[in-house]
PDB file of C-alpha atoms in Angstrom:
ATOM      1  CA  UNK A  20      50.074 -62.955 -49.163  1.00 67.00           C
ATOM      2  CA  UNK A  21      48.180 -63.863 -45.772  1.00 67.00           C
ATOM      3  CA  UNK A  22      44.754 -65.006 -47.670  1.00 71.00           C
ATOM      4  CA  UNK A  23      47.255 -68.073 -49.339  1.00 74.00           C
ATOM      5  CA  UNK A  24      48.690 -69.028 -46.274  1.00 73.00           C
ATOM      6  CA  UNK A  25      46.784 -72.097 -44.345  1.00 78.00           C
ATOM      7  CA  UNK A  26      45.204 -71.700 -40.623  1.00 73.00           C
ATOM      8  CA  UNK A  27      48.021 -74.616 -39.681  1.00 74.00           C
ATOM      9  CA  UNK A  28      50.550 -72.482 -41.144  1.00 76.00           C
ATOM     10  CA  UNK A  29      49.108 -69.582 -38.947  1.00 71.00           C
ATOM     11  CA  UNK A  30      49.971 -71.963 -35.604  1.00 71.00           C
ATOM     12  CA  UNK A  31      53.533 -71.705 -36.614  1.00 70.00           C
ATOM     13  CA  UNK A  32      53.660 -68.457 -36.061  1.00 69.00           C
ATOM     14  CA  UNK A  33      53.898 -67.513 -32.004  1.00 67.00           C
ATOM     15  CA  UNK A  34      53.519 -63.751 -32.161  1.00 70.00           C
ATOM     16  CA  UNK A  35      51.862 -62.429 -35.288  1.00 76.00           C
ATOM     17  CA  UNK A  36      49.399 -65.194 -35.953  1.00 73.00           C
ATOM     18  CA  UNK A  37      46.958 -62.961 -34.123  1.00 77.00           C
ATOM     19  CA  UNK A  38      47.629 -60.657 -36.533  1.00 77.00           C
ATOM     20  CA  UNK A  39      47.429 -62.920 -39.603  1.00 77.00           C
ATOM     21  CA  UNK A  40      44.122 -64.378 -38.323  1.00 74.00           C
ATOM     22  CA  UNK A  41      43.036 -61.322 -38.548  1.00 77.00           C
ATOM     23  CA  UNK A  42      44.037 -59.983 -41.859  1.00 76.00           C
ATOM     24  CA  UNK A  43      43.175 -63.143 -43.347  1.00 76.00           C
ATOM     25  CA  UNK A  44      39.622 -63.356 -41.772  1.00 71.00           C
ATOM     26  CA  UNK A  45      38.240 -60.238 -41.802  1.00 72.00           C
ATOM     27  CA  UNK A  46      36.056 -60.722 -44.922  1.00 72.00           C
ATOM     28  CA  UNK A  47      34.616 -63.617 -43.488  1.00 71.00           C
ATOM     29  CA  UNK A  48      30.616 -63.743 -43.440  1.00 66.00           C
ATOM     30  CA  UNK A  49      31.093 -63.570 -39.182  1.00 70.00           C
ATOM     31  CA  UNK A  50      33.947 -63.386 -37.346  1.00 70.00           C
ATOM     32  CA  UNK A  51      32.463 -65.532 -34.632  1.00 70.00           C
ATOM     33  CA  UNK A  52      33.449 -67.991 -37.026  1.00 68.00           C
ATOM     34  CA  UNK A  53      37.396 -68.063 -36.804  1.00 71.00           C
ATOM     35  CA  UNK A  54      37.358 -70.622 -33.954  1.00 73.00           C
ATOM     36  CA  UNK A  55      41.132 -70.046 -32.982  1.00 76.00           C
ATOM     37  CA  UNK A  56      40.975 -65.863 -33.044  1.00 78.00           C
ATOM     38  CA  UNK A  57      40.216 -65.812 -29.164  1.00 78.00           C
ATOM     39  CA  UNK A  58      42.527 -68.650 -28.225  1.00 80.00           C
ATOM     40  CA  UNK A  59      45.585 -66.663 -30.215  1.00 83.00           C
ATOM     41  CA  UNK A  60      44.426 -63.660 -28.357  1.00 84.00           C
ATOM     42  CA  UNK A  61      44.650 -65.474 -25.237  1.00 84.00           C
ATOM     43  CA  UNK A  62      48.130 -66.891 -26.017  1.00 84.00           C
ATOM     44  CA  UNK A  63      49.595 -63.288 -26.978  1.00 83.00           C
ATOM     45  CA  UNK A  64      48.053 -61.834 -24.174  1.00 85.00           C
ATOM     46  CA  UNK A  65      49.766 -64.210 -22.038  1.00 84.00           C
ATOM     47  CA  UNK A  66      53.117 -63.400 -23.618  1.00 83.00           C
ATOM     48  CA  UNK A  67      52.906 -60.346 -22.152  1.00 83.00           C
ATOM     49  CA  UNK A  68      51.049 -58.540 -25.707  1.00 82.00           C
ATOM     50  CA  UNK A  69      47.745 -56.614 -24.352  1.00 86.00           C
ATOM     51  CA  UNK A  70      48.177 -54.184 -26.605  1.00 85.00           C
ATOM     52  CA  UNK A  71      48.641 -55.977 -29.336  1.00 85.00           C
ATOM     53  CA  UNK A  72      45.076 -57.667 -28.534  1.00 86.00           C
ATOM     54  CA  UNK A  73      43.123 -54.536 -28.054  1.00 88.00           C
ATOM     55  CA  UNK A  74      44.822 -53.393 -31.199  1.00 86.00           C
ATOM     56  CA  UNK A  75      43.593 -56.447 -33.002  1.00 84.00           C
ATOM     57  CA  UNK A  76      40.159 -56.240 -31.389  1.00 84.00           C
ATOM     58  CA  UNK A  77      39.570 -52.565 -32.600  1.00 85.00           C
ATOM     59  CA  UNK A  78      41.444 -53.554 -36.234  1.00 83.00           C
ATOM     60  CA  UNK A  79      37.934 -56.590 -36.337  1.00 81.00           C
ATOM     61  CA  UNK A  80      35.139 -54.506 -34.983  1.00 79.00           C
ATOM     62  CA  UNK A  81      35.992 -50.920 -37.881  1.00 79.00           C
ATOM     63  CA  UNK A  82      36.936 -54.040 -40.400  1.00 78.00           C
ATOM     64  CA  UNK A  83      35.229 -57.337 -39.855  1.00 75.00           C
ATOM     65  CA  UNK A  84      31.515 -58.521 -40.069  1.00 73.00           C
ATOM     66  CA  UNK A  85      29.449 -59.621 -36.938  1.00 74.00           C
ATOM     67  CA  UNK A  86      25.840 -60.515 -36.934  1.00 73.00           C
ATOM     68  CA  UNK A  87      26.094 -60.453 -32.930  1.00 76.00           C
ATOM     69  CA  UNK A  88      28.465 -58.240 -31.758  1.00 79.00           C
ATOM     70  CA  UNK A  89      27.234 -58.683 -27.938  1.00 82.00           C
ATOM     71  CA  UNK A  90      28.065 -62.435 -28.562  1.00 81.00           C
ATOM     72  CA  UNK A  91      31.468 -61.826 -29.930  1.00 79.00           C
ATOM     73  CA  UNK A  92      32.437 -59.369 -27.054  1.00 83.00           C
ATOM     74  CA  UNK A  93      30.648 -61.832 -24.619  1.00 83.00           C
ATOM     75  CA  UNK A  94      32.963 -64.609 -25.839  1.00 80.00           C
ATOM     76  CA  UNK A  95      36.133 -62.785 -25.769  1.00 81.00           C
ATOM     77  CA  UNK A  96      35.787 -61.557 -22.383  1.00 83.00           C
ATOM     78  CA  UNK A  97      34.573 -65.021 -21.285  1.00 81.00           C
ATOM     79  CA  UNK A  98      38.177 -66.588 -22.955  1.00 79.00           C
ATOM     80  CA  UNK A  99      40.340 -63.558 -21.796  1.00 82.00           C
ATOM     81  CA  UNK A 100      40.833 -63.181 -18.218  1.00 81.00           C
ATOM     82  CA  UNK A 101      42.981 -60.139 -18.162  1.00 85.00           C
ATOM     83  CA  UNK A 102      41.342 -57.483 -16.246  1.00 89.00           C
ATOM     84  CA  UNK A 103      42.661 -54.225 -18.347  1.00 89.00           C
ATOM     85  CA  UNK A 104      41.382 -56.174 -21.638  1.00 88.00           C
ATOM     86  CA  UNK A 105      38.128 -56.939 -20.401  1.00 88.00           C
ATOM     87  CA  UNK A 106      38.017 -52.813 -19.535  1.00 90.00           C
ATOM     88  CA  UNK A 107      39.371 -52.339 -22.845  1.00 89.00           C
ATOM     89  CA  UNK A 108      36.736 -54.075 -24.279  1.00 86.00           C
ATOM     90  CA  UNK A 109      33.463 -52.555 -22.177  1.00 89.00           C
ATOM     91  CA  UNK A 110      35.404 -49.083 -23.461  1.00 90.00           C
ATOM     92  CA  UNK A 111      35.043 -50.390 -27.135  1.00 87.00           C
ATOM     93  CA  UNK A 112      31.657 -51.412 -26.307  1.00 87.00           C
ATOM     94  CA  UNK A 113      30.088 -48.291 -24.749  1.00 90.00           C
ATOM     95  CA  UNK A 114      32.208 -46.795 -28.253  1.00 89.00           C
ATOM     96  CA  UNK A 115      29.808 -48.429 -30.828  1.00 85.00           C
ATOM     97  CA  UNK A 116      26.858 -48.251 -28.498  1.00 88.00           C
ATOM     98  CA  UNK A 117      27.270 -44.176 -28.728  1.00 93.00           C
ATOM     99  CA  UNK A 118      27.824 -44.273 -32.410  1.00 88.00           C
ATOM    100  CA  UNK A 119      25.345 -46.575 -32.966  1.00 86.00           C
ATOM    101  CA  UNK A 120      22.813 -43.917 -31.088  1.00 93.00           C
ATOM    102  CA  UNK A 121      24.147 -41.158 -32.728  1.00 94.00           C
ATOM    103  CA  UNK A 122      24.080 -43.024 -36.274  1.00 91.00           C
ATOM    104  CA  UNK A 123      20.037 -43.760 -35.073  1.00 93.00           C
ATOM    105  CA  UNK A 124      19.522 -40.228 -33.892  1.00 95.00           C
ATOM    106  CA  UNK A 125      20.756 -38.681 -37.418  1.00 95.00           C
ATOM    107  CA  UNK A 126      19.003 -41.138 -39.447  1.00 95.00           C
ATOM    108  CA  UNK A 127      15.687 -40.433 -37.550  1.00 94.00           C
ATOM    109  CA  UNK A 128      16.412 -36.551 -37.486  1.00 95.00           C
ATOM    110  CA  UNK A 129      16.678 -37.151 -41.464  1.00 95.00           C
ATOM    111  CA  UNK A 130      13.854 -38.975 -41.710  1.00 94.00           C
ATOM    112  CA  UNK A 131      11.648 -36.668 -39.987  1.00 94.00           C
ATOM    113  CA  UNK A 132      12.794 -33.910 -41.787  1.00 94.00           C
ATOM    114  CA  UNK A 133      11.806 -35.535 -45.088  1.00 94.00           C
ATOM    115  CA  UNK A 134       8.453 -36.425 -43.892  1.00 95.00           C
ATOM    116  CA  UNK A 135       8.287 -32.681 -42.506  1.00 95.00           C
ATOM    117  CA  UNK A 136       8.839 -31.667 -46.112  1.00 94.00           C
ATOM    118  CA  UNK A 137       6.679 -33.640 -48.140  1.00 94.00           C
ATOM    119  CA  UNK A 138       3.569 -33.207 -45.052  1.00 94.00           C
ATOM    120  CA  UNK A 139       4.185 -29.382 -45.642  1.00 94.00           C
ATOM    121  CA  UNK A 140       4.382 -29.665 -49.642  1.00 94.00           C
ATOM    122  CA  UNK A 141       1.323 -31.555 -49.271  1.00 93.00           C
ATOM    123  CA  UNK A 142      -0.343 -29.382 -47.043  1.00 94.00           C
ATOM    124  CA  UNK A 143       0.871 -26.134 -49.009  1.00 94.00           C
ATOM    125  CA  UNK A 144      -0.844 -27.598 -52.134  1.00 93.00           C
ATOM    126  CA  UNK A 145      -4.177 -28.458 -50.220  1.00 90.00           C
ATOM    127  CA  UNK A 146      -4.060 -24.536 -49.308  1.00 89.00           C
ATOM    128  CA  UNK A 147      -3.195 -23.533 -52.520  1.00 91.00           C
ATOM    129  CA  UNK A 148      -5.899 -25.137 -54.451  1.00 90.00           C
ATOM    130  CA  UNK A 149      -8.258 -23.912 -51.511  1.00 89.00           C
ATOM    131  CA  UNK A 150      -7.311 -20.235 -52.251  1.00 90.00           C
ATOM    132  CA  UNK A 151      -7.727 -20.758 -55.823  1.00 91.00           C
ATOM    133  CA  UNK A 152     -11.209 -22.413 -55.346  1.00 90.00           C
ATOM    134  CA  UNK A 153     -12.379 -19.705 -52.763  1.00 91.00           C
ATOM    135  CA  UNK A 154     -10.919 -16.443 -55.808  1.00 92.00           C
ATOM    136  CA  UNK A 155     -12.590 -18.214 -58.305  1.00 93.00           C
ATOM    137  CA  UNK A 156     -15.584 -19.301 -56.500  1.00 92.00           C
ATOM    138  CA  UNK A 157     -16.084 -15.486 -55.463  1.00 91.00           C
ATOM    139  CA  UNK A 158     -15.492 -14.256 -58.488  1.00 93.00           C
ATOM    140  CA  UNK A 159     -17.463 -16.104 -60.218  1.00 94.00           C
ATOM    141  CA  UNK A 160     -20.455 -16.061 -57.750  1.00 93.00           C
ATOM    142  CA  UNK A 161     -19.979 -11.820 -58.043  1.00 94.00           C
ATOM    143  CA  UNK A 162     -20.419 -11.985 -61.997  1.00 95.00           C
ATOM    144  CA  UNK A 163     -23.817 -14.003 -61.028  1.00 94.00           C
ATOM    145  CA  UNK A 164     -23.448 -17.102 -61.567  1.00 94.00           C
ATOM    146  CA  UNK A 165     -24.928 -19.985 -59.915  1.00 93.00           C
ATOM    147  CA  UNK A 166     -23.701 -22.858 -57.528  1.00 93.00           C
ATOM    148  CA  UNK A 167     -23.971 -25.855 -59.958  1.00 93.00           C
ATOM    149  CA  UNK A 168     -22.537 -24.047 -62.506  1.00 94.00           C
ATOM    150  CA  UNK A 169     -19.494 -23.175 -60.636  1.00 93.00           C
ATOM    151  CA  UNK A 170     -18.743 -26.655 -59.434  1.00 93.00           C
ATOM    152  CA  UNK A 171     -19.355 -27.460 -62.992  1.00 94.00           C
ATOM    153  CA  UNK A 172     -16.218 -25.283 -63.972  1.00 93.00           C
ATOM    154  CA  UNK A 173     -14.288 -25.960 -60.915  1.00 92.00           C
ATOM    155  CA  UNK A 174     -14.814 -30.194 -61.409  1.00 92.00           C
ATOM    156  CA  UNK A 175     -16.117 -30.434 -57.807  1.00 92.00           C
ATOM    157  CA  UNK A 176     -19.506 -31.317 -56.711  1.00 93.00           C
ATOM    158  CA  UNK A 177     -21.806 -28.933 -55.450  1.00 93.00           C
ATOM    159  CA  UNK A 178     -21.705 -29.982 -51.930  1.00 94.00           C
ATOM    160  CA  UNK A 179     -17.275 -29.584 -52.093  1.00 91.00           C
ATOM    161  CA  UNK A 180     -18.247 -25.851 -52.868  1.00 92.00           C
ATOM    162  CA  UNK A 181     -20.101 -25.584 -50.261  1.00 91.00           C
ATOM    163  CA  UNK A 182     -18.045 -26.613 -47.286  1.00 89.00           C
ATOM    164  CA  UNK A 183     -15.413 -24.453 -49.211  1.00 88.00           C
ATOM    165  CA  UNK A 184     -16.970 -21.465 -48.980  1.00 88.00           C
ATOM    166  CA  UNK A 185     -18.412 -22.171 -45.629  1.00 87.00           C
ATOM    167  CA  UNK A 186     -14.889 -22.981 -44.179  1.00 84.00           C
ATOM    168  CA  UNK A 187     -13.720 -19.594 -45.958  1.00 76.00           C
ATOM    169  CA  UNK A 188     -15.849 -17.275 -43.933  1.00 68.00           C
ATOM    170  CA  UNK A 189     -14.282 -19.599 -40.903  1.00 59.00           C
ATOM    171  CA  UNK A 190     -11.354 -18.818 -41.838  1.00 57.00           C
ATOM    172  CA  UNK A 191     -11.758 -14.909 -42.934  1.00 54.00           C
TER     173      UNK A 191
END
């Protein structure tokens, strides 16, 4: 089990400690934290294992927590000098840039979709009640009957009436 075995322990072991930092860091609160994860990236690198660093770098960014992730990437390319891993690492970069976009573009696209929906259930009921004020409004004032007492049965005040059946010959 990685998680029991010690960060000294780790040292010991040349080629996979990247690897077992990694496993047995990547719940941590921030990954900036694990002090030694770019010197062991460093040291593989060095013994001729880019791929196994890039690997390890995508394997923390899907799995691991950052609350900077331009810091992190910043600090990795500062400590690693090799030209096709800094590349590698722009290339992961410009990755979660684009999904972070596209995660921002379908969130908003939701968003205004649900506002579309309630504005135009809102709106619909607002036109609704309007066309049921202006029937019984006109059918009421064709029986006779006068303009306080239809506000009276419709629970609006006089003056509402009014602009309703003034904005309802606008509209007609």
């Amino acid at each position: 089990e990685v998680n029991q075995l010690t960060d000294e322990m780790i040292e010991t072991h040349r080629l996979i400690k990247l690897m077992e930092y990694c496993f047995k860091h990547v719940y941590a609160s921030d990954i900036l934290i694990i002090k030694a994860l770019p010197e062991a990236m460093q040291e593989l690198n060095e013994a001729g294992y880019p791929h196994l660093v890039i690997t390890s770098i995508k394997y923390l960014i899907e799995r691991a927590e950052t609350r900077n992730s331009d810091k992190f990437f910043d600090h990795l390319t500062t400590i690693l000098t090799d030209d096709h891993i800094r590349s590698e690492i722009v290339t992961i970069q410009q990755q979660l840039e684009k999904r972070g976009e596209e995660r921002g573009i379908k969130i908003g696209k939701e968003d205004g979709i649900r506002i579309g929906k309630e504005d135009g259930m809102r709106i619909g009921e607002q036109r609704g009640q309007f066309n049921t004020y202006c029937k019984l409004a006109n059918n009421f004032l064709a029986k006779g009957y006068e303009l306080e007492d239809i506000a009276s049965l419709l629970e609006i005040t006089r003056e509402e009436l009014e602009r309703i059946l003034k904005t309802q010959e606008v509209v007609q």
